[in-house]
Short mmCIF file of C-alpha atoms and ligand atoms in Angstrom, two decimals:
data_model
loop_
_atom_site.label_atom_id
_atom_site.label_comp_id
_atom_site.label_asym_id
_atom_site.label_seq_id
_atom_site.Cartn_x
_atom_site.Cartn_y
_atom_site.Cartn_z
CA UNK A 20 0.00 0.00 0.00
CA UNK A 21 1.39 3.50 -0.88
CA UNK A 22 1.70 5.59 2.57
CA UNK A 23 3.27 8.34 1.00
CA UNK A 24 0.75 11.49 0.97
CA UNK A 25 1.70 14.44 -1.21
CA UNK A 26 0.11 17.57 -0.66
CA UNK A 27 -2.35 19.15 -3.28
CA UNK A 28 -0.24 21.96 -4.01
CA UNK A 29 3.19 21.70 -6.33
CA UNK A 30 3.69 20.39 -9.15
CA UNK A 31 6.27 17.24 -10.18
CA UNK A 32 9.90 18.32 -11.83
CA UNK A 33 9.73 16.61 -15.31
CA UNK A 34 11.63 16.12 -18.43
CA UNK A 35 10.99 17.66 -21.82
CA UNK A 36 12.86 17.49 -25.24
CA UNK A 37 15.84 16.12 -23.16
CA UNK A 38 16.29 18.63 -20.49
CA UNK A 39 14.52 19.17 -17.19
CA UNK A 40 11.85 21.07 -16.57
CA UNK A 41 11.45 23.37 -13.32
CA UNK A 42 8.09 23.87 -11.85
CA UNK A 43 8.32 27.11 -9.53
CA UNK A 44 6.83 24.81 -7.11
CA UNK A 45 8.73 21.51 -7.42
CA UNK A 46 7.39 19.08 -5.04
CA UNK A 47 10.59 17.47 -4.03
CA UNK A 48 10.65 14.09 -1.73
CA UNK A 49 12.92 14.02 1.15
CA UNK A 50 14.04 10.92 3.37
CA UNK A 51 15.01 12.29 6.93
CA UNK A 52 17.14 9.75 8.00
CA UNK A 53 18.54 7.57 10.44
CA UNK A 54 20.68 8.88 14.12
CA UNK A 55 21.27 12.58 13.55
CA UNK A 56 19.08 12.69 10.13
CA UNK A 57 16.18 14.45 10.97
CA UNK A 58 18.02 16.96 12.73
CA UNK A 59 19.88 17.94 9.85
CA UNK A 60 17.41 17.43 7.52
CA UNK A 61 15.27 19.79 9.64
CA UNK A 62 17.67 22.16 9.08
CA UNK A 63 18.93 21.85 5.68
CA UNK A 64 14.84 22.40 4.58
CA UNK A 65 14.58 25.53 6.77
CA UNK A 66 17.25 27.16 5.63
CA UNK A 67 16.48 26.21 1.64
CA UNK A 68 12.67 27.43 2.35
CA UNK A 69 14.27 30.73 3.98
CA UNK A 70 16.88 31.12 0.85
CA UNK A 71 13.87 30.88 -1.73
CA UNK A 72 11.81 33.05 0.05
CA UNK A 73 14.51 35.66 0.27
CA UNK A 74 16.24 35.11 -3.43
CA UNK A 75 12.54 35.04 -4.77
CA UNK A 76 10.33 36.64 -2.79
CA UNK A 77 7.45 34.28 -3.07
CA UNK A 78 7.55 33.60 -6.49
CA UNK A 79 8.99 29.92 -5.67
CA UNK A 80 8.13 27.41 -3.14
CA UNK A 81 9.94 24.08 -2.63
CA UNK A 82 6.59 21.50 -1.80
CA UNK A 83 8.16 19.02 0.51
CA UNK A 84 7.35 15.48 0.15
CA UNK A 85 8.03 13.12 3.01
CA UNK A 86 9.11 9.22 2.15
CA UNK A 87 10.73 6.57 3.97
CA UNK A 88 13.43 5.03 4.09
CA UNK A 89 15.95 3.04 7.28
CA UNK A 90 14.28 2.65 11.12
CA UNK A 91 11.19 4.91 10.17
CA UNK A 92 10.73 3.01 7.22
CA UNK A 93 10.52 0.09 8.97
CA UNK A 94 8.35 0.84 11.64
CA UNK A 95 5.97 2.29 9.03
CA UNK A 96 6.35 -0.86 6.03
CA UNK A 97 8.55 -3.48 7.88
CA UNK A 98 11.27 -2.80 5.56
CA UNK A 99 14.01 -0.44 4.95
CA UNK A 100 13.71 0.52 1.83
CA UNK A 101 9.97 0.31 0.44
CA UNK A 102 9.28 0.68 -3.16
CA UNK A 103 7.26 3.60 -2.83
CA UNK A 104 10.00 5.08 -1.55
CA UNK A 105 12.12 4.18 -4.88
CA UNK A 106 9.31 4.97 -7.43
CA UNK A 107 8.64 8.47 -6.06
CA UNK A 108 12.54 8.98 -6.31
CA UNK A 109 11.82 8.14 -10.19
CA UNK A 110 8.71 9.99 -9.97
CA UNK A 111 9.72 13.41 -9.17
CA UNK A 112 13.17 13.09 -10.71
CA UNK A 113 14.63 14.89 -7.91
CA UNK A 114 15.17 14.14 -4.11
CA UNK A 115 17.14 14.39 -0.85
CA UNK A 116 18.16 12.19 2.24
CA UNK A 117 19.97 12.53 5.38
CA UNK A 118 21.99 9.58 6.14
CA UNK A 119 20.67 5.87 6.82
CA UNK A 120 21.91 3.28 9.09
CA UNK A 121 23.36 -0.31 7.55
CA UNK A 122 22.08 -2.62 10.05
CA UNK A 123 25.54 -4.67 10.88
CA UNK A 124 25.02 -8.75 9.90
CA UNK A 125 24.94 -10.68 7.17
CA UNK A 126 22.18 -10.61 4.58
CA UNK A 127 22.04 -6.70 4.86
CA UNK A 128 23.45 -4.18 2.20
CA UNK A 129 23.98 -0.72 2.69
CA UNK A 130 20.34 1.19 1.47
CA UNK A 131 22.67 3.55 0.25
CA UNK A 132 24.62 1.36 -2.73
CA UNK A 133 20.93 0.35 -2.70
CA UNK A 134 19.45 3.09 -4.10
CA UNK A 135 22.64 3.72 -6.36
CA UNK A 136 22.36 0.86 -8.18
CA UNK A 137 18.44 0.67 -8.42
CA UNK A 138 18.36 4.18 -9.71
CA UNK A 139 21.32 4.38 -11.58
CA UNK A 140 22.54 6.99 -9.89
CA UNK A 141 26.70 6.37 -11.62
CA UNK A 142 28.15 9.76 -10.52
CA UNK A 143 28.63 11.02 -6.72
CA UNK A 144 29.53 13.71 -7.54
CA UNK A 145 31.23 16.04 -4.13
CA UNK A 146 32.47 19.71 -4.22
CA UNK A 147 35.13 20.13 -2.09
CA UNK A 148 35.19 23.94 -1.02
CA UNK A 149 37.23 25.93 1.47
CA UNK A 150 34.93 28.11 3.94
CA UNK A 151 37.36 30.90 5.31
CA UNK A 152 37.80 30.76 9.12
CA UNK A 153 37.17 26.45 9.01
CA UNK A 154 39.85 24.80 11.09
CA UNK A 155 42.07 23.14 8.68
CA UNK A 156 45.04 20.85 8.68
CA UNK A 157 46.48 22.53 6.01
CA UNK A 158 48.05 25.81 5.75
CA UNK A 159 46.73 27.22 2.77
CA UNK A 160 43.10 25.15 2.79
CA UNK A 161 41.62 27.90 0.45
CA UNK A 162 43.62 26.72 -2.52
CA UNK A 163 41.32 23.45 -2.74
CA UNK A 164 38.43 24.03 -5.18
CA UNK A 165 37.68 20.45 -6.79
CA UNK A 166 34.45 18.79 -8.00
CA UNK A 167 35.30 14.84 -7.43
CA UNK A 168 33.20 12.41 -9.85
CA UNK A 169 33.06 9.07 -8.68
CA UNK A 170 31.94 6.20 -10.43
CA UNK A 171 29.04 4.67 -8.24
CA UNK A 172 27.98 1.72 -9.53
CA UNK A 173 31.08 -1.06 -10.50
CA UNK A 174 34.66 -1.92 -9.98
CA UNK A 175 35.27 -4.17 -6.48
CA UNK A 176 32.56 -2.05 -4.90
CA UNK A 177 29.80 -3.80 -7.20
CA UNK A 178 30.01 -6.31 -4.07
CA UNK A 179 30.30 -9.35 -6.21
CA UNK A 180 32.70 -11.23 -3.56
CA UNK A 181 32.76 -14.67 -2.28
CA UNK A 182 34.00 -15.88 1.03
CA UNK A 183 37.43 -17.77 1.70
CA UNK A 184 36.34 -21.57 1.97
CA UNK A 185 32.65 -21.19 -0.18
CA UNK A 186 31.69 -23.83 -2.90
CA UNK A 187 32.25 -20.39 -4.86
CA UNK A 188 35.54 -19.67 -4.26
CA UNK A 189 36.48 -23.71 -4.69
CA UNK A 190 34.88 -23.34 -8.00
CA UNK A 191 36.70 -19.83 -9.08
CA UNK A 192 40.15 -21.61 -7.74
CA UNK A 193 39.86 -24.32 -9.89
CA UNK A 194 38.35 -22.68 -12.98
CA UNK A 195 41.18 -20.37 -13.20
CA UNK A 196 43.91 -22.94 -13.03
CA UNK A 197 42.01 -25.13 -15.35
CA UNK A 198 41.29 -22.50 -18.00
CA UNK A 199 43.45 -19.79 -17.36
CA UNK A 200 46.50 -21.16 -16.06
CA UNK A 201 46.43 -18.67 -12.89
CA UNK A 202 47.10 -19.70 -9.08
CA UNK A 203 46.06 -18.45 -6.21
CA UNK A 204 46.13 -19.06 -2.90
CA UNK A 205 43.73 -21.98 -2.09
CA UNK A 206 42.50 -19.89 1.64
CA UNK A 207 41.37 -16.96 -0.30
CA UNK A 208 38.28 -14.96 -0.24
CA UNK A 209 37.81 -13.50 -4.22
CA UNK A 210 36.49 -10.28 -5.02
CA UNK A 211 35.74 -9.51 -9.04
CA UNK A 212 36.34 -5.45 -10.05
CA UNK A 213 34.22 -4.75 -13.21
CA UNK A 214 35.09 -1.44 -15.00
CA UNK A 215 33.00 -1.44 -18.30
CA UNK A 216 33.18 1.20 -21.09
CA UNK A 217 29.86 1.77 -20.31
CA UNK A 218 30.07 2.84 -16.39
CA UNK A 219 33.60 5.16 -17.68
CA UNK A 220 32.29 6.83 -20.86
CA UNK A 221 28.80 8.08 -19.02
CA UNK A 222 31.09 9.41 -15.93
CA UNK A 223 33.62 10.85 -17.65
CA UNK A 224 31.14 12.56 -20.04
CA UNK A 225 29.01 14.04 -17.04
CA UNK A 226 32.63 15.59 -15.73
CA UNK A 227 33.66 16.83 -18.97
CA UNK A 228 29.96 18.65 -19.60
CA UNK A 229 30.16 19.63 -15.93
CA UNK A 230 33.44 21.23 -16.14
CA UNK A 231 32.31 23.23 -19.49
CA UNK A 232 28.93 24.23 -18.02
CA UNK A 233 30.62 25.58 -15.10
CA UNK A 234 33.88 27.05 -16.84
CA UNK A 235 36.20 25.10 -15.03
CA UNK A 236 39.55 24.76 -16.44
CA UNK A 237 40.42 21.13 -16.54
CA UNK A 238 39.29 17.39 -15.97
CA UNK A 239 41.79 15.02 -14.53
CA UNK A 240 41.22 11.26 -14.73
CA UNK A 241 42.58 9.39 -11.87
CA UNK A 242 43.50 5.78 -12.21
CA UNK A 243 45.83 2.86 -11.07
CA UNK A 244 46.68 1.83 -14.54
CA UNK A 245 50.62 1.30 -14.12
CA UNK A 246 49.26 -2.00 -12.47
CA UNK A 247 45.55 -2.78 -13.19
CA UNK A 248 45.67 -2.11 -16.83
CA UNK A 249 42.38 -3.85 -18.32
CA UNK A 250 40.49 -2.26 -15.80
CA UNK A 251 41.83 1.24 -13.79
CA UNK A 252 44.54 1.76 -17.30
CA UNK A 253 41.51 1.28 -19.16
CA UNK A 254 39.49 3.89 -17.24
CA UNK A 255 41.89 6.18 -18.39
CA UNK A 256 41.95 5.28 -21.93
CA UNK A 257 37.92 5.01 -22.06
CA UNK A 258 38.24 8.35 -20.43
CA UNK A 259 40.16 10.59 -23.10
CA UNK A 260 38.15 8.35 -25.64
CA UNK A 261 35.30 10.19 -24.51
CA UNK A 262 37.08 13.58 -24.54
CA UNK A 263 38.44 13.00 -28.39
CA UNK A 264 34.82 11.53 -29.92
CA UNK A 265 32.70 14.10 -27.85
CA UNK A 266 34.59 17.00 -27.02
CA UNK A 267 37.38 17.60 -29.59
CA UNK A 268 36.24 21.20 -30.20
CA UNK A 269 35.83 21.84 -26.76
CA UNK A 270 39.37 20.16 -25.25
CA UNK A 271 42.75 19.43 -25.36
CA UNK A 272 44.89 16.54 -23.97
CA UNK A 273 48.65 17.66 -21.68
CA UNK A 274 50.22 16.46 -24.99
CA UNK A 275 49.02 18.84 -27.21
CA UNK A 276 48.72 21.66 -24.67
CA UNK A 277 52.47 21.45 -25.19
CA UNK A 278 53.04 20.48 -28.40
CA UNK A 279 50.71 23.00 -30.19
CA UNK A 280 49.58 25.46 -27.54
CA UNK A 281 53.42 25.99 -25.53
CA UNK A 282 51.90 25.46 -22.49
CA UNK A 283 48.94 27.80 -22.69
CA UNK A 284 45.63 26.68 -22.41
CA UNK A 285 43.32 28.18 -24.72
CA UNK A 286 40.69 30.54 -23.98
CA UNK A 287 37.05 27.93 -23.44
CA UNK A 288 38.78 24.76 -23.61
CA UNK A 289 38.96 22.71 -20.95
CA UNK A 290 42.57 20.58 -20.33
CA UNK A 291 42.65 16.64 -19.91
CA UNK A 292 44.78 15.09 -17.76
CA UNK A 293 45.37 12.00 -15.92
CA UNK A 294 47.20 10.80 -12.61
CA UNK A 295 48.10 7.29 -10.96
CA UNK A 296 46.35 7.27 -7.83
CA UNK A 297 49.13 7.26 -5.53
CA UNK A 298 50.59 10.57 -7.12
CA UNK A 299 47.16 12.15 -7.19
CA UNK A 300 46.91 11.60 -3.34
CA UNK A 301 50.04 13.67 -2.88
CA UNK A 302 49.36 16.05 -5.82
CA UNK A 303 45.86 16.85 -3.64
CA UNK A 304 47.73 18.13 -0.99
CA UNK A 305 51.42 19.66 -2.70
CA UNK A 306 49.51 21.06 -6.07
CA UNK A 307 46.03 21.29 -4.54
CA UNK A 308 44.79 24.26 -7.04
CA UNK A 309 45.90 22.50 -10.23
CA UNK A 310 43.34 20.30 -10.03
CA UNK A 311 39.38 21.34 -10.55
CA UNK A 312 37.36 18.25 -11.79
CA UNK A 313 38.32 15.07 -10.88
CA UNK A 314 37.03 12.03 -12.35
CA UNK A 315 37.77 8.22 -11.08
CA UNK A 316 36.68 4.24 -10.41
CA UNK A 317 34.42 3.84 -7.36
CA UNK A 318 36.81 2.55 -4.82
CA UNK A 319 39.18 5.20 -5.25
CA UNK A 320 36.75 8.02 -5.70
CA UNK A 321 35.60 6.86 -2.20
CA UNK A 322 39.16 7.36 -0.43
CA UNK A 323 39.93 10.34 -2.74
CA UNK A 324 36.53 12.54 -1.37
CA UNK A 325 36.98 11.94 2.41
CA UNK A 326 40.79 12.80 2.14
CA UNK A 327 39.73 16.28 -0.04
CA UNK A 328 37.24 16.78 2.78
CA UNK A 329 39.61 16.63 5.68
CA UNK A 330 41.48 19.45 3.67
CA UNK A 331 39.01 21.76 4.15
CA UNK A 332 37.40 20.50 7.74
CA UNK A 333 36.36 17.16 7.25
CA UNK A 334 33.28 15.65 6.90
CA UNK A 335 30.67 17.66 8.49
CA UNK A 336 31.40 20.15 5.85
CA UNK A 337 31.03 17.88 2.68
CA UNK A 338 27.76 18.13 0.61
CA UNK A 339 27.49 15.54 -2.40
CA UNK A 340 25.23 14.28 -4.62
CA UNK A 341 24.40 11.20 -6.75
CA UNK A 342 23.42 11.59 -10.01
CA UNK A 343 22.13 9.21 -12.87
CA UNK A 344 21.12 10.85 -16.71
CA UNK A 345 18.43 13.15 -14.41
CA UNK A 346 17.55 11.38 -11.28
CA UNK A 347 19.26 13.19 -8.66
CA UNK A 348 19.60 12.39 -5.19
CA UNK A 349 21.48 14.85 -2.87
CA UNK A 350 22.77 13.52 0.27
CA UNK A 351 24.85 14.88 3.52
CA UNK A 352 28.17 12.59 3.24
CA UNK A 353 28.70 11.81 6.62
CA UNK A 354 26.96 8.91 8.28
CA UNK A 355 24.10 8.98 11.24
CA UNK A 356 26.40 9.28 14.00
CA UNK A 357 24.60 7.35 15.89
CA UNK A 358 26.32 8.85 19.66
CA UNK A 359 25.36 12.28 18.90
CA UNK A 360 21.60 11.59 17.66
CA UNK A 361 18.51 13.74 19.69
CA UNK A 362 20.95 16.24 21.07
CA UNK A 363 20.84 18.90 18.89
CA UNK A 364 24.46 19.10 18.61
CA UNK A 365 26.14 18.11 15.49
CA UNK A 366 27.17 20.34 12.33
CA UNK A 367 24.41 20.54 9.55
CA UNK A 368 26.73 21.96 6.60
CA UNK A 369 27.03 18.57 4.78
CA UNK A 370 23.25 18.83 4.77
CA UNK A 371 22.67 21.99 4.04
CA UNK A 372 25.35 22.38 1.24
CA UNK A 373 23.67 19.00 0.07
CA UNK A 374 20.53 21.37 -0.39
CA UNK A 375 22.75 24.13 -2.80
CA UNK A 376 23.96 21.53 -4.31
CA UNK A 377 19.98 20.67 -5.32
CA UNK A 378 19.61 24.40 -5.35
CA UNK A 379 22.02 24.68 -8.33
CA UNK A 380 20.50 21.57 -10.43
CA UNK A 381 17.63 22.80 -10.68
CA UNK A 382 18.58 26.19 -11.34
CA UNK A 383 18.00 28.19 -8.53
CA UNK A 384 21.47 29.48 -7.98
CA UNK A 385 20.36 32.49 -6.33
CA UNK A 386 19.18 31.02 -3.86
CA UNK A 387 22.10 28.69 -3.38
CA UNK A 388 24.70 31.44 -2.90
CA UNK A 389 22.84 33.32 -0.39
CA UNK A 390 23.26 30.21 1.13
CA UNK A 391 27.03 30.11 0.73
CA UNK A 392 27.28 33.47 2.10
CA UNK A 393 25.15 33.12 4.66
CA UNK A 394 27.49 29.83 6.21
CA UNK A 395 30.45 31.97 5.74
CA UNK A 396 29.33 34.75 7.47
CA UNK A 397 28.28 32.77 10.86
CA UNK A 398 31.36 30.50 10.52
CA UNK A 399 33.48 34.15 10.44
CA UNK A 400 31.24 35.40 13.70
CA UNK A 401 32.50 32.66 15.37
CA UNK A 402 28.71 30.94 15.57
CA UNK A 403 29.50 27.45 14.95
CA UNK A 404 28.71 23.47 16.08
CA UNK A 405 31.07 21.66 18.39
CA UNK A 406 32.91 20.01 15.85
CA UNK A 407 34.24 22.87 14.47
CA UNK A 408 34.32 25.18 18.09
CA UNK A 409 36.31 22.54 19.42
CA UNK A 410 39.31 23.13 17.32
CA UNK A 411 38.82 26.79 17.48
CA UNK A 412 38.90 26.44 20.78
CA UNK A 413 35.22 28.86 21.61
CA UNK A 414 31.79 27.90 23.18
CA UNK A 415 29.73 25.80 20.33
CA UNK A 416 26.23 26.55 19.19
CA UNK A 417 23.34 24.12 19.05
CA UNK A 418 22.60 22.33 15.27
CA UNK A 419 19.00 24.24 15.46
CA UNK A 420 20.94 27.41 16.50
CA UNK A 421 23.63 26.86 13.53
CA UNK A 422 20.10 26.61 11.13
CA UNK A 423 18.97 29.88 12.56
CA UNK A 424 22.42 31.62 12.27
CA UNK A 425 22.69 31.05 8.93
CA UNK A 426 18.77 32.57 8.44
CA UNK A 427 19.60 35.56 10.06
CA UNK A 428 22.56 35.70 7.66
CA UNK A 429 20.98 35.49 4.51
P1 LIG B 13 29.52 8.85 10.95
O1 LIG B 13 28.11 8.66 11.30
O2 LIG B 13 29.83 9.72 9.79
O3 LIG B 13 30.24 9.45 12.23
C1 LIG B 13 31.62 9.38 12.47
C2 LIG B 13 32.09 10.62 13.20
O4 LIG B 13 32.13 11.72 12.28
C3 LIG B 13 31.19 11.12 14.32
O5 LIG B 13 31.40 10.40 15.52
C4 LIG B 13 31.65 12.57 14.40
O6 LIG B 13 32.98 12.68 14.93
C5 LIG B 13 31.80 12.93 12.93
N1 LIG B 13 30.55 13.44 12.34
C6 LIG B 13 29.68 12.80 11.52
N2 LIG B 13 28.69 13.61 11.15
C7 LIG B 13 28.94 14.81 11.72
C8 LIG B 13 28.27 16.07 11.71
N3 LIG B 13 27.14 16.27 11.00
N4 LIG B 13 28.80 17.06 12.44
C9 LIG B 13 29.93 16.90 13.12
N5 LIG B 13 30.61 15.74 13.18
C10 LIG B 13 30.12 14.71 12.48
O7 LIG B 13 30.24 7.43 10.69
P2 LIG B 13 30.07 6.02 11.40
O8 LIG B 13 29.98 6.23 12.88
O9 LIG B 13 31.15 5.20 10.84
O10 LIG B 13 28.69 5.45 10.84
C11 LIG B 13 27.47 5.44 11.58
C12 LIG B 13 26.36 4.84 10.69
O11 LIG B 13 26.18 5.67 9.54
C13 LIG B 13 26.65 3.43 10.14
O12 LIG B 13 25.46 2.67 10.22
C14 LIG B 13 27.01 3.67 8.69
O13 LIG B 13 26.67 2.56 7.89
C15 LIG B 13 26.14 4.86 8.36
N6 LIG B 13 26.64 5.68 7.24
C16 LIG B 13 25.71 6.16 6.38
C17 LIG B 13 26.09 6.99 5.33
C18 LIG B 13 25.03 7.51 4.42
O14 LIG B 13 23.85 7.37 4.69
N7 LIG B 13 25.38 8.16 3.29
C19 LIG B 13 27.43 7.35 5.16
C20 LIG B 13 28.37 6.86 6.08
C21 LIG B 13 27.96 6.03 7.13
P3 LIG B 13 33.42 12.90 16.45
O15 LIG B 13 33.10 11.61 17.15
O16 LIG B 13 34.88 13.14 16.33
O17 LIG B 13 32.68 14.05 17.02
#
């Protein structure tokens, strides 16, 4: 039975001739969360109803939808993630969560890869911005500016993995001697990484028409290829594929940057480069500004974002998003922090920077800057959560009270 009500008012976000289509009063489903979610959340949709209101003055209205997914789910269905909850996602094209708990045990997977793979949401795509006056490891933290694609639905993360000792693994053991003349150590679990041209071309293609849409200067592609070559090399390779059949008017490869351009990049094209992993990890933090869109395989995409993140003051600061060919859904990227949850207490940022990041898909970038401004301005009056106050070493704020700063700011 469908227990999701929407109101009478709003109208869904749809998708005409190819592009999306903006309602001034997109009805727009939200999943609070597990833990600390519905603190955030509660947040994150005041202050986006607050920046509207001010940026537009009435003329557009977000028209919240509630759905379910995690504990509340299942107290309301008896399961965590309910169907309705996945068709209105595909129903109104555009939606936002707090985070969800992965019950620990077998037999569960995490509701997040969940709704990933259901949806087809192959990009998680996280900005990774410095807010002036954030504590910060780093001694110049403002030179970080990078949009990080990660792939989202293949390589070892596709969690096709058998246990050491399974009739599975005996079977993979033997079939690869047999046939393909490979050993390997009989008390071994075996996990399979799939990268298909497929899963590359459509990520590398949404960071390349990112990066032009937004005037950003270059698109690296991040890879292990020096080792696995049929699968991270051919990331890569897929990769500037994409660039030279798509793109050729629009970009230029580090190669002929320097042998037709001496060095300087033409005015409107964007540069493509690629890194081995292990170099990019240092290049993040010696060369942080000459990178701006970043594009790599799941796994790691994963360890690349967090490590961005604590660059600029971790993860209570880090919005993201996962996006398919239109379904979007935003999310806060920390988890539900399960120690902190009913106290009012922890930072809503992630959240609410999830909520610009919606902001800007649909359009509404007015909105989403006051926004910006408005978190800059109450992190520089010293009005912040505990995470951040207890670096700075200054009384913290309540979450509610952080929501209400950044109100007062806008
Ligand atoms: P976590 O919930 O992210 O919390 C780890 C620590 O990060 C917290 O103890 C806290 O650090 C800090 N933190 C997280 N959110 C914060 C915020 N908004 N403001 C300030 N500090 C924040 O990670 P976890 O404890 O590993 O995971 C808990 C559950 O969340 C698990 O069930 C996991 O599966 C789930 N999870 C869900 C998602 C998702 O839904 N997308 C993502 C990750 C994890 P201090 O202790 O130092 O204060």
């Amino acid at each position: 039975m469908n227990k999701i009500s929407p109101s009478q008012e709003g109208e869904r976000i749809r998708i005409d001739n190819n592009r999306l289509f903006i309602p001034e009063n997109p009805v727009i489903p939200y999943i609070e969360g597990d833990g600390i979610g519905p603190e955030v959340m509660g947040v994150a949709r005041k202050v986006l109803d607050a920046a509207v209101k001010k940026a537009y003055q009435g003329r557009k209205k977000i028209i919240w939808l509630e759905i379910y997914a995690g504990e509340k789910a299942n107290k309301k269905y008896s399961k965590y993630l309910p169907q309705d909850t996945i068709q209105s996602i595909r129903d109104y094209i555009v939606a936002i969560k707090g985070p969800l708990t992965t019950p620990v045990g077998e037999g569960y997977r995490s509701l997040n890869v969940t709704l990933r793979q259901i949806l087809e949401l192959y990009a998680c795509v996280r900005p990774v911005q410095y807010f002036s006056g954030v504590p910060s490891p780093m001694l110049h933290p403002e030179k970080m500016n990078m949009v990080i694609f990660r792939e989202n639905t293949e390589d070892v993360y596709a969690g096709i993995e058998w246990p050491q000792g399974s009739k599975e693994v005996k079977k993979l053991l033997h079939y690869l001697k047999k046939e393909l003349g490979v050993e390997i150590r009989k008390d071994s679990g075996i996990g399979i990484k799939p990268i298909s041209i497929t899963g590359t071309k459509r990520l590398v293609r949404k960071a390349i028409q990112y990066a032009l849409e937004k005037g950003r200067k270059s698109v690296t592609l991040v890879h292990k290829g020096n080792i696995m070559k049929y699968t991270e090399g051919a990331f890569r390779d897929w990769g500037y594929q994409v660039a030279k059949e798509e793109f050729s008017q629009e970009t230029v490869t580090e190669k002929e940057l320097w042998d037709k351009y001496q060095g300087k990049l033409p005015c409107g094209k964007i540069l493509i480069k690629d890194r081995i992993a292990d170099n990019m990890f240092q290049q993040a933090l010696t060369r942080t500004d000459e990178y701006e869109v970043v594009a790599l395989p799941n796994l790691n995409g994963d360890y690349f974002s967090d490590a961005c993140a604590a660059q600029v003051g971790g993860l209570g600061m880090a919005p993201g998003a996962n996006i398919g060919d239109f379904i979007a859904l935003f999310e806060a990227t920390h988890g539900t922090a399960p120690k902190y949850a009913g106290q009012d207490k922890v930072n809503p940022s992630s959240m609410v920077l999830s909520g610009v990041m919606m902001l800007e898909y649909i359009g509404w970038r007015q909105a989403g800057n006051l926004i910006r401004q408005a978190i800059a301005k109450a992190i520089k009056q010293k009005k912040v959560t505990y995470d951040l106050a207890r670096q700075m070493g200054i009384e913290p704020i309540k979450c509610s009270q952080f929501g209400e700063a950044i109100i007062d700011n806008l």
